[in-house]
XYZ file of C-alpha atoms in Angstrom:
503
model
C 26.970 9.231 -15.128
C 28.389 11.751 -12.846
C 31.858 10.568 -11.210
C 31.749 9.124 -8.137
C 34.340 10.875 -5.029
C 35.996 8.585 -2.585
C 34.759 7.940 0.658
C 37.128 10.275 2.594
C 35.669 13.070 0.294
C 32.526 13.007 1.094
C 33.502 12.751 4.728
C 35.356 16.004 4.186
C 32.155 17.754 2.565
C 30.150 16.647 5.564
C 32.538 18.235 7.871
C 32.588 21.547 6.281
C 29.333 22.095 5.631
C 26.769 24.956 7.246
C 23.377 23.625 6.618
C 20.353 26.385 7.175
C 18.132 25.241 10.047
C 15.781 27.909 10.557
C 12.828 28.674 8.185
C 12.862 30.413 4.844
C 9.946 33.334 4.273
C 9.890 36.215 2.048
C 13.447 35.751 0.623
C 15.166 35.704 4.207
C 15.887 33.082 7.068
C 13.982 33.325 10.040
C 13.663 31.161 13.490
C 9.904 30.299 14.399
C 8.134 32.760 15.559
C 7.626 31.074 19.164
C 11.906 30.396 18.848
C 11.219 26.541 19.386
C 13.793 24.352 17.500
C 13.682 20.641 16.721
C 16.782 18.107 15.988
C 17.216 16.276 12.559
C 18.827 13.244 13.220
C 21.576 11.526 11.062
C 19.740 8.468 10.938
C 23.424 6.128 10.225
C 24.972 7.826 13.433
C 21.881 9.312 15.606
C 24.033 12.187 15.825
C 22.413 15.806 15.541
C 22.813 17.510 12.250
C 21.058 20.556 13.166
C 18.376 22.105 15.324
C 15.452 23.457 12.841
C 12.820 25.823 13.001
C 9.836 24.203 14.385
C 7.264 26.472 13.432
C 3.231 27.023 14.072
C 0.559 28.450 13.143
C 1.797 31.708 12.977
C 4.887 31.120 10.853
C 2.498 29.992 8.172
C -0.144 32.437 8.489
C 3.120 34.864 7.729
C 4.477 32.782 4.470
C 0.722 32.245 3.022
C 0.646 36.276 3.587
C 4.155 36.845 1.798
C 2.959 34.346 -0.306
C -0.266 35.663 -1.255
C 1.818 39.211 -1.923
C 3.925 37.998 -4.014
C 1.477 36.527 -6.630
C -1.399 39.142 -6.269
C 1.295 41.918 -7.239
C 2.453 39.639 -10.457
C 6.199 39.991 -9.943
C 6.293 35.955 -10.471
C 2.563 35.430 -12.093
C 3.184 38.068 -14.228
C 6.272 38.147 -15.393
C 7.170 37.378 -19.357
C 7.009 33.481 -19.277
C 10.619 33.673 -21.425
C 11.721 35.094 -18.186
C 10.668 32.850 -15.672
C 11.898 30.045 -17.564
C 15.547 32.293 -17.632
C 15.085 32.123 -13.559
C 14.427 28.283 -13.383
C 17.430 27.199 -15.673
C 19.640 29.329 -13.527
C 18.564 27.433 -10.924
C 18.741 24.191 -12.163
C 22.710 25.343 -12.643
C 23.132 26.636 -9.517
C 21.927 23.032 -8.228
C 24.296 21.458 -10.511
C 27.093 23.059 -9.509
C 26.572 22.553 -5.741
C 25.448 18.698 -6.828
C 28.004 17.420 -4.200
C 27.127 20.020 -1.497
C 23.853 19.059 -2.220
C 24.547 15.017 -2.646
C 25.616 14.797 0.943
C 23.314 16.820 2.947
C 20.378 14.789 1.158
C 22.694 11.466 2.395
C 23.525 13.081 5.866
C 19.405 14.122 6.465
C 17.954 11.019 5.195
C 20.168 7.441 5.478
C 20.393 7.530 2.063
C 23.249 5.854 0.637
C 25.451 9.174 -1.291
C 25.975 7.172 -4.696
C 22.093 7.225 -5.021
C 22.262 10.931 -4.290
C 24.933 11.516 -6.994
C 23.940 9.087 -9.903
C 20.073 9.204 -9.599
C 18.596 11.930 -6.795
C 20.749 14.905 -8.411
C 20.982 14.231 -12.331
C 16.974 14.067 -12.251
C 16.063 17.195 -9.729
C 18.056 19.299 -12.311
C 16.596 17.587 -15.384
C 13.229 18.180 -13.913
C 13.279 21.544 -12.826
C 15.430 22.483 -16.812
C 12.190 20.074 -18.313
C 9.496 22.076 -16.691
C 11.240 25.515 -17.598
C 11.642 24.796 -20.908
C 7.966 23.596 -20.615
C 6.589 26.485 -19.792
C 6.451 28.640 -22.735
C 5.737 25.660 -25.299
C 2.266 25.113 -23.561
C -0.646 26.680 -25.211
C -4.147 28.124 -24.268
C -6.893 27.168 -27.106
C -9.899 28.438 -28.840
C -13.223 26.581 -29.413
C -15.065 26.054 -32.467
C -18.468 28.060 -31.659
C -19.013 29.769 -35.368
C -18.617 32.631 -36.390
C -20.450 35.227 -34.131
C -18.544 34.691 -31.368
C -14.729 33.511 -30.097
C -13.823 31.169 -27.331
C -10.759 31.550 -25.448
C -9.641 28.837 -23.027
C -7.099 30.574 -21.431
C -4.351 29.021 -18.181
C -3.744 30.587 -15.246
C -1.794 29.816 -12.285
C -4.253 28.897 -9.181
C -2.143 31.219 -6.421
C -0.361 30.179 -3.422
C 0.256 26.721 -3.478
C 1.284 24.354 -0.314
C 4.156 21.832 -1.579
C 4.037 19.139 1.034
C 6.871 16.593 0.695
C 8.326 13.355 1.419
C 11.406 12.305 3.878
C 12.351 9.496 1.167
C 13.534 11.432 -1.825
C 13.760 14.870 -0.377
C 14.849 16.589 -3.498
C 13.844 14.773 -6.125
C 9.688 15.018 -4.964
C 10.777 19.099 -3.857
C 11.632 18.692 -8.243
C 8.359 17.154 -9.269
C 6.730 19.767 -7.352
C 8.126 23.168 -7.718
C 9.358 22.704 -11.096
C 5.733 22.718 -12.590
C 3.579 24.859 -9.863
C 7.052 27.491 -10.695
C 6.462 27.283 -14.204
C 2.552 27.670 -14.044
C 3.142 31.723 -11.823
C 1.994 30.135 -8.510
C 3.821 31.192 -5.445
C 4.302 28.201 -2.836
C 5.141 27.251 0.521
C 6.992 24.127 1.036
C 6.627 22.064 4.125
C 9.145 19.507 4.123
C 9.283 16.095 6.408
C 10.504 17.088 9.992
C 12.921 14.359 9.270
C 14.868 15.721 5.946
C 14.538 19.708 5.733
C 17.721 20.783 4.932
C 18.269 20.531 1.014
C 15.034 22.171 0.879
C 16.127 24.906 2.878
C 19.842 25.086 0.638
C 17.484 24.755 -2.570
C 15.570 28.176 -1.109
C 18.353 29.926 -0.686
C 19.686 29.058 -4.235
C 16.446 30.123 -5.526
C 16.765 33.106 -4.350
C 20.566 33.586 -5.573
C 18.954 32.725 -9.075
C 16.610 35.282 -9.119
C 13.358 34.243 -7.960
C 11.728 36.985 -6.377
C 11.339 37.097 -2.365
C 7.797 35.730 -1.251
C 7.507 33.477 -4.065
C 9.163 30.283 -2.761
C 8.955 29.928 1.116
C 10.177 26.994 3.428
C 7.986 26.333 6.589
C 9.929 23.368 8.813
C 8.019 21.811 11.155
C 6.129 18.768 12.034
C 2.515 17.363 10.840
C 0.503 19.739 13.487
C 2.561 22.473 14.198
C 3.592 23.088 10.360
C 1.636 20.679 7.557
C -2.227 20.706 9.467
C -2.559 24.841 9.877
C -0.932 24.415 6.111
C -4.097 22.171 5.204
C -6.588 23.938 6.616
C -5.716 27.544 5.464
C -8.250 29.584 4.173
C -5.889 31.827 1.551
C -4.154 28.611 0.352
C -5.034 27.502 -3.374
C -4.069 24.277 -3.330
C -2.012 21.339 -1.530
C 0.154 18.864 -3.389
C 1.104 16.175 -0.928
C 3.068 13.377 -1.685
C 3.743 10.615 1.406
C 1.322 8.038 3.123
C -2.201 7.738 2.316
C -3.405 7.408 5.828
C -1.962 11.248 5.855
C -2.978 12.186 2.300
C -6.807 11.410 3.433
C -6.149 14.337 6.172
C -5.491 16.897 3.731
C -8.819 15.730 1.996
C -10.416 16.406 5.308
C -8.754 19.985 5.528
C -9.875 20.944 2.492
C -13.557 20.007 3.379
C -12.907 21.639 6.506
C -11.552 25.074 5.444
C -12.091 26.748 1.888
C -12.370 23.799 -0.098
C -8.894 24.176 -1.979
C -7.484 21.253 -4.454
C -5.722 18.534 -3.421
C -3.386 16.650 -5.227
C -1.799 13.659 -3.567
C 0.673 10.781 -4.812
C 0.315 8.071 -1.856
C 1.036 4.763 -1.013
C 2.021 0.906 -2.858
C 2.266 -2.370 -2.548
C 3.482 -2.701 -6.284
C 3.562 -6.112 -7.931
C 6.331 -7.692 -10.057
C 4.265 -9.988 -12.175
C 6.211 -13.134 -13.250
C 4.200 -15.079 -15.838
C 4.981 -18.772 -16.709
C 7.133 -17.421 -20.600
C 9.181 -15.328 -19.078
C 12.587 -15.351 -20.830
C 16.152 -14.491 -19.708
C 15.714 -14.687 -15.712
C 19.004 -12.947 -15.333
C 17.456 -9.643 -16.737
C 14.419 -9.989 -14.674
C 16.294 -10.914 -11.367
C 18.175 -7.722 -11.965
C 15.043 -5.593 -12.226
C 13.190 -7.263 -9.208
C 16.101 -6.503 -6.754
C 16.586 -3.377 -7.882
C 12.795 -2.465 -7.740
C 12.925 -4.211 -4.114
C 15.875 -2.755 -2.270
C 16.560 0.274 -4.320
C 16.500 3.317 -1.501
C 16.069 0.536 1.310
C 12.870 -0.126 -0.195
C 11.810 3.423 1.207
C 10.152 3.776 -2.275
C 6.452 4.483 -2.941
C 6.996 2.197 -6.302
C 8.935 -0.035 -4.597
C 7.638 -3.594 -6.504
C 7.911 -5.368 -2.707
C 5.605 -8.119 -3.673
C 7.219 -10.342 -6.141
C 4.271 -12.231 -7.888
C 5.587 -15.304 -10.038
C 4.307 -18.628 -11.718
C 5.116 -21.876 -9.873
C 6.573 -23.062 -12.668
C 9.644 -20.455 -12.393
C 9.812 -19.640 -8.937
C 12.784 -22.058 -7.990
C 15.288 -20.835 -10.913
C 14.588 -17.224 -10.787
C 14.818 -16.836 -6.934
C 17.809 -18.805 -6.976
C 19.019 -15.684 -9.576
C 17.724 -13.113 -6.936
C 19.518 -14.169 -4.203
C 22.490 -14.451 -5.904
C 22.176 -10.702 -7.289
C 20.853 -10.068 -3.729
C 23.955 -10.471 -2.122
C 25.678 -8.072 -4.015
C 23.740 -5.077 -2.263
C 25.996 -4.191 0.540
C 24.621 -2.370 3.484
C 26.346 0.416 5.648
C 27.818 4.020 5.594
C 25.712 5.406 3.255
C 28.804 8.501 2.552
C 30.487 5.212 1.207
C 29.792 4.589 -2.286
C 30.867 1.372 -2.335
C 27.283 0.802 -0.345
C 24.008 0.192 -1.980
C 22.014 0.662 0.923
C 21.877 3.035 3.721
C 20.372 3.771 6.777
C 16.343 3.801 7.747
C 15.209 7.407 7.608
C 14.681 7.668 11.867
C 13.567 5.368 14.635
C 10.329 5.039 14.503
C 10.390 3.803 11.023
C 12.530 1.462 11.766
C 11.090 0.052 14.273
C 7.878 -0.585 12.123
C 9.911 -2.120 9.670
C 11.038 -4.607 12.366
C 8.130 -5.683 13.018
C 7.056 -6.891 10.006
C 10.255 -8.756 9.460
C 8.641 -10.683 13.358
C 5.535 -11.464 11.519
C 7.671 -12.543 8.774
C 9.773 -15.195 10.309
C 6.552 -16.332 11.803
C 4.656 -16.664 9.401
C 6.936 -16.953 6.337
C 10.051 -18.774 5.026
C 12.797 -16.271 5.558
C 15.180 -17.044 2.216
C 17.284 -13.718 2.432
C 18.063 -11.250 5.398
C 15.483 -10.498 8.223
C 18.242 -9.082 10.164
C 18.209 -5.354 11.625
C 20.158 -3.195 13.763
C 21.148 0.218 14.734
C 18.851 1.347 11.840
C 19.832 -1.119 9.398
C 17.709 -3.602 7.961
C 19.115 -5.935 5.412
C 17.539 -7.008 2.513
C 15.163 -9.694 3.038
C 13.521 -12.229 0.944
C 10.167 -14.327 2.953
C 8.801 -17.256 0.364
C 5.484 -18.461 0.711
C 3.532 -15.335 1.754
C -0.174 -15.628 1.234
C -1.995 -12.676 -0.596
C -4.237 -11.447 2.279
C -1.267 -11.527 4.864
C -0.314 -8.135 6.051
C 3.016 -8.743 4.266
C 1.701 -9.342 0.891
C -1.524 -6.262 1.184
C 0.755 -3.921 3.720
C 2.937 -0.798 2.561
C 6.387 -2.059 5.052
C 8.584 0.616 3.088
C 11.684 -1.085 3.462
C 13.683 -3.693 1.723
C 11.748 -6.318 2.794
C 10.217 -8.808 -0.708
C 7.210 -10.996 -0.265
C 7.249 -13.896 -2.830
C 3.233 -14.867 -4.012
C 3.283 -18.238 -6.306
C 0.143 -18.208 -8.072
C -0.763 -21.008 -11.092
C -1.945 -18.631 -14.382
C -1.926 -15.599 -15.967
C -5.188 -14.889 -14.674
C -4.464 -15.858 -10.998
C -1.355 -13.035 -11.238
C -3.366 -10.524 -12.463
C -6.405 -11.317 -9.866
C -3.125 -11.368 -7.285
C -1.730 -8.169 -8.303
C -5.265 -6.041 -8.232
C -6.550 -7.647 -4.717
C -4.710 -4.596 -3.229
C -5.983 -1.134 -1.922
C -3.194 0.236 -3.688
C -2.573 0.886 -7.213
C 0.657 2.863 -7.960
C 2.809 1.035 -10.145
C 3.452 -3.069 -11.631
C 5.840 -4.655 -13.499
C 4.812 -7.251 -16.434
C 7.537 -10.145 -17.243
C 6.634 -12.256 -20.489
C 8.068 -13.201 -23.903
C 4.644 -13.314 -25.554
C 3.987 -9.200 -25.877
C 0.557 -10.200 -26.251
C -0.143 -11.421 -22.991
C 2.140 -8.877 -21.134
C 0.609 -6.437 -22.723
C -2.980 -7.556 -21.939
C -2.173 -8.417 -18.565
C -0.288 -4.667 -18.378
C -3.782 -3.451 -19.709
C -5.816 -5.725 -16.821
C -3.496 -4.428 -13.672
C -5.022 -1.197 -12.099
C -1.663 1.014 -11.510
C -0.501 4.094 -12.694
C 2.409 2.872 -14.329
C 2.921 -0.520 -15.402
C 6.162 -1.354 -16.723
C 6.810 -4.504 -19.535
C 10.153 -6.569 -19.206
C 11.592 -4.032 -17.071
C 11.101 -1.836 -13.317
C 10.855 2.201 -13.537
C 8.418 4.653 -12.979
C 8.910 5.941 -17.280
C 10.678 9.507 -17.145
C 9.716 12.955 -16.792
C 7.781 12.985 -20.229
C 5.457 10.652 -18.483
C 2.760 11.040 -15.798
C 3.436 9.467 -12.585
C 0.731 8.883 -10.497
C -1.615 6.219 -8.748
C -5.175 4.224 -8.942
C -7.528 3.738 -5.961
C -5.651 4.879 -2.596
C -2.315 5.393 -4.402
C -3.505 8.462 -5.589
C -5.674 11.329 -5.539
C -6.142 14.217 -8.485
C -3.697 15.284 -10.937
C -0.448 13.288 -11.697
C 3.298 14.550 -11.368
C 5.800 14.811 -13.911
C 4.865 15.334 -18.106
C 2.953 18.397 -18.986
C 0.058 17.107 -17.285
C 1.667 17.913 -14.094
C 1.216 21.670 -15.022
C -2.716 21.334 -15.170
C -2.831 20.654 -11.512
C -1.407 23.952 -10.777
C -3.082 26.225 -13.019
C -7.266 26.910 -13.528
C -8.891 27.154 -17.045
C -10.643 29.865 -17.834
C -13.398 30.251 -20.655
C -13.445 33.700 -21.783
C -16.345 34.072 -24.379
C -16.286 37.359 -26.730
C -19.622 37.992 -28.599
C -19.054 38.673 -32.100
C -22.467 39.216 -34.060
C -24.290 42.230 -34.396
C -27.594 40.823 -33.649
C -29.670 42.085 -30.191
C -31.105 39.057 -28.255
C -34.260 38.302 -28.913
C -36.643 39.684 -26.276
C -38.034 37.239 -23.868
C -41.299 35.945 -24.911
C -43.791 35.291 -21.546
C-alpha cells in the first residue's frame, strides 16, 4: 500500500502545481481553435483550478486528421509490438513516479477524497496500463483447420483512430482501461475527457509523449458534450467510440454512429447494483464491511456502486444495526485530508440531483443514516423500507445514498435484484455455496461477486447486461478485441483449376 503524506503535504503539492489547460494534438499543447476557455471547478472549494480549452468542431476535425496520420503512416500501428510494449511500461513509470503529482490533481479536479487517489486510483492506472503492455505481444492470431489445399489465417489488426470518451468519476483509472488496450492493439486515439475532470488526462498526454509515444498518436480534445464529444460521435474518419458514463448519453453515441459512418461503439453505462442478503448468511460483520464500502466508496459516484441493499427479513435488524455502526466511521470533508473517506460531489449540478432524491427519500422512506447535504457534501445515507419500483430502489442517484429492499426468499431477492433496467454488477451473501452460487448464476449482471463487493481485477472482463452495457467489455484480454478487426486471409494451396461452371 503506497504511504500515505500528511495533510499539509498535499496542500503544498496543490499549491505548486501547473496543471495544462489547453488541448493536446499532434504531440503539442494548443488553445481551441475559436480561443474559448471554460473553468474546472474544485468542487470542495468552488474555486477555479484552471480555464481549459473548450474546443469545437474544428479542434477535432484537426486531432482525427493528426490522428488518422499517425496510424496510416504505421509509426505506432506498425511498429515491432516488443517496442510498443517498451513505450507503455515507460509510461506506466513515468506515472508512478509523478503518483503524488498525479494523486492530487485527480483529488483537486474531481472531489475525490486524495487517499482514494493514492491507495486505489494510482496503484491500478499503472498496473493496467504495465498489464495491457505486457499483453500485447503474448496475444496470438490463429489458423483454421480447412485441409490440406489451402491455409487460413485469422490475423488482428488495430481498427484506426479510436475516440476514448471518459468519465468525471474515476478520471484516470477509466483513461487506464481505455488507452492501455486500444495502445496496445496500434490504434491511434483521441480522448475526450468530462468537462468537469480534464486535467490528469492532459498531464498523462504530456507524459506520453515524454515516454516516447509518437506525436499524433494520443490526442486530448477538452470540451463539453456538443462542442467536443457529439462532432467526436458523429465523425466520419473515426473507427470507433469507447464511452464509458450514463446510459441516457451512451444511447447518443449509438445514434451517431447510425447517423455518420456507422463506426463501433463500445459503452460501459449505468447501475443500480444489488447486494443480495439471503436468509444463511454468516458473519454479518464481514458483510456489513463490504456493503458500506460498496455503498459510499467514491461518494457512491460509482457505476458498481451496490446502492440497493437487498436482504431477508429475517436479518435485516442485526446486520443494519452492523452497517450503521461501520457507517459512522466514514468521515466526510477535505478530500486533500486523508484522514477523510469521502469527498466532495464532482460539481453543482450533480449535486443538486443527488439532493433531490435524498427529498423523495425522507418522504417516502425511513431515513436510518444521513440525508444531510451541503456545500457539495452529502453524507452517507441509509432510507429503510424502500419499495422496489420507487425511483430510489430502480434509479441510478450516484451518490452515497443506500436503499434497503426486505424481501421473504431466495427467489423473491433474485426476482428483486433483476426487476431493474440495469445490469452491471451484484453481490451474493450466503453460507450455503450452492445457493449463492445459483442465485449468482440467476442475477443478470456483468459481474456478480460471492461473499464479498469488487468488480474482480484486471484479468477479468468488466462490463454490463441490458442498459449497463453495450459491445465489448473492458479490462482482461478481451478488452483488446474491441479495438482491433479480424481478418480472414485465405491462401489456396492445391494445384487443381476450378471446375468450369456447368449451365
Amino acid at each position: 500500500m503506497p504511504e500515505l503524506l500528511t495533510r499539509e503535504e498535499y496542500a503544498a503539492i496543490a499549491e505548486s502545481l501547473d496543471a495544462p489547460r489547453t488541448a493536446f494534438i499532434d504531440g503539442a499543447f494548443r488553445p481551441a481553435s475559436s480561443g474559448a476557455t471554460f473553468p474546472t471547478i474544485n468542487p470542495a472549494t468552488g474555486e477555479t483550478l484552471a480555464e481549459v480549452a473548450a474546443c469545437s468542431a474544428d479542434d477535432v476535425d484537426f486531432a482525427v486528421a493528426k490522428a488518422r496520420e499517425a496510424f496510416e503512416d504505421g509509426r505506432w500501428s506498425r511498429l515491432h509490438p516488443s517496442e510498443r510494449k517498451r513505450i507503455l511500461i515507460h509510461l506506466a513509470k513515468l506515472i508512478e513516479r509523478n503518483r503524488n503529482e498525479l494523486a492530487v490533481l485527480e483529488s483537486l479536479d474531481s472531489g475525490k477524497p486524495v487517499r482514494d487517489c493514492v491507495e486505489i486510483d494510482l496503484p491500478e492506472t499503472i498496473n493496467t496500463i504495465k498489464w495491457h503492455a505486457e499483453a500485447l505481444d503474448k496475444i496470438y492470431d490463429q489458423t483454421a483447420p480447412v485441409g490440406e489445399d489451402a491455409l487460413a489465417v485469422i490475423v488482428r489488426e488495430p481498427i484506426g483512430v479510436v475516440g476514448l470518451v471518459l468519465p468525471w468519476n474515476f478520471p484516470l483509472l477509466m483513461l487506464a482501461w481505455k488507452i492501455g488496450p486500444a495502445l496496445a492493439a496500434g490504434n491511434s486515439v483521441i480522448i475526450k475527457p468530462a468537462e468537469q475532470t480534464s486535467l490528469t488526462a492532459l498531464r498523462v498526454a504530456e507524459l506520453a509523449l515524454e515516454a516516447g509515444l509518437p506525436r499524433g498518436v494520443m490526442n486530448v480534445v477538452t470540451g463539453d458534450g456538443p462542442g467536443a464529444g457529439e462532432p467526436l460521435g458523429l465523425h466520419p474518419d473515426v473507427d470507433m467510440i469507447s464511452f464509458t458514463g450514463s446510459t441516457e448519453t451512451g444511447k447518443r453515441f449509438l445514434r451517431y454512429a447510425a447517423d455518420s459512418n456507422l463506426k463501433k461503439v463500445s459503452l460501459e453505462c449505468g447501475g443500480k447494483n444489488p447486494a443480495v442478503v439471503l436468509e444463511d448468511a454468516e458473519d454479518l460483520d464481514l458483510v456489513a464491511g463490504h456493503v458500506v464500502n460498496a455503498a459510499f466508496w467514491n461518494m457512491g459516484e460509482n457505476c458498481s456502486a451496490n446502492s440497493r441493499l437487498v436482504v431477508h427479513e429475517k436479518l435485516k435488524a442485526p446486520l443494519l444495526e452492523r452497517i450503521l455502526a461501520r457507517a459512522r466511521d466514514w468521515r466526510t470533508g477535505d478530500p486533500l485530508d486523508p484522514a477523510n473517506h469521502l469527498g466532495a460531489l464532482v460539481d453543482k449540478e450533480h449535486f443538486q440531483k443527488v439532493q433531490g432524491y435524498l427529498e423523495q427519500g425522507r418522504a417516502s422512506a425511513t431515513t436510518i443514516l444521513g440525508g444531510e447535504a451541503a456545500e457539495g457534501y452529502v453524507q452517507p445515507t441509509i432510507f429503510d423500507g424502500v419499495k422496489p419500483n420507487d425511483p430510489l430502489g430502480r434509479e441510478e442517484i450516484f451518490g452515497p445514498v443506500l436503499s434497503v429492499i426486505t424481501v421473504a426468499s431466495t427467489e423473491e431477492a433474485v426476482a428483486v435484484a433483476n426487476d431493474s433496467p440495469y445490469g452491471l454488477a451484484a453481490s451474493v451473501f450466503g453460507a450455503n455455496g450452492k445457493q449463492a452460487l445459483r442465485a449468482a448464476r440467476a442475477i443478470r449482471a456483468g459481474t456478480v461477486t460471492v461473499n464479498c463487493y469488487g468488480e474482480g481485477d484486471i484479468t477479468t472482463p468488466f462490463g454490463g447486461y441490458k442498459q449497463s452495457g453495450f459491445w465489448g467489455r473492458d479490462n482482461s484480454l478481451q478488452a483488446h478485441d474491441q479495438y482491433t478487426e479480424t481478418k480472414t486471409i485465405w491462401i489456396n494451396l492445391g494445384d487443381q483449376a476450378p471446375e468450369e461452371a456447368v449451365e
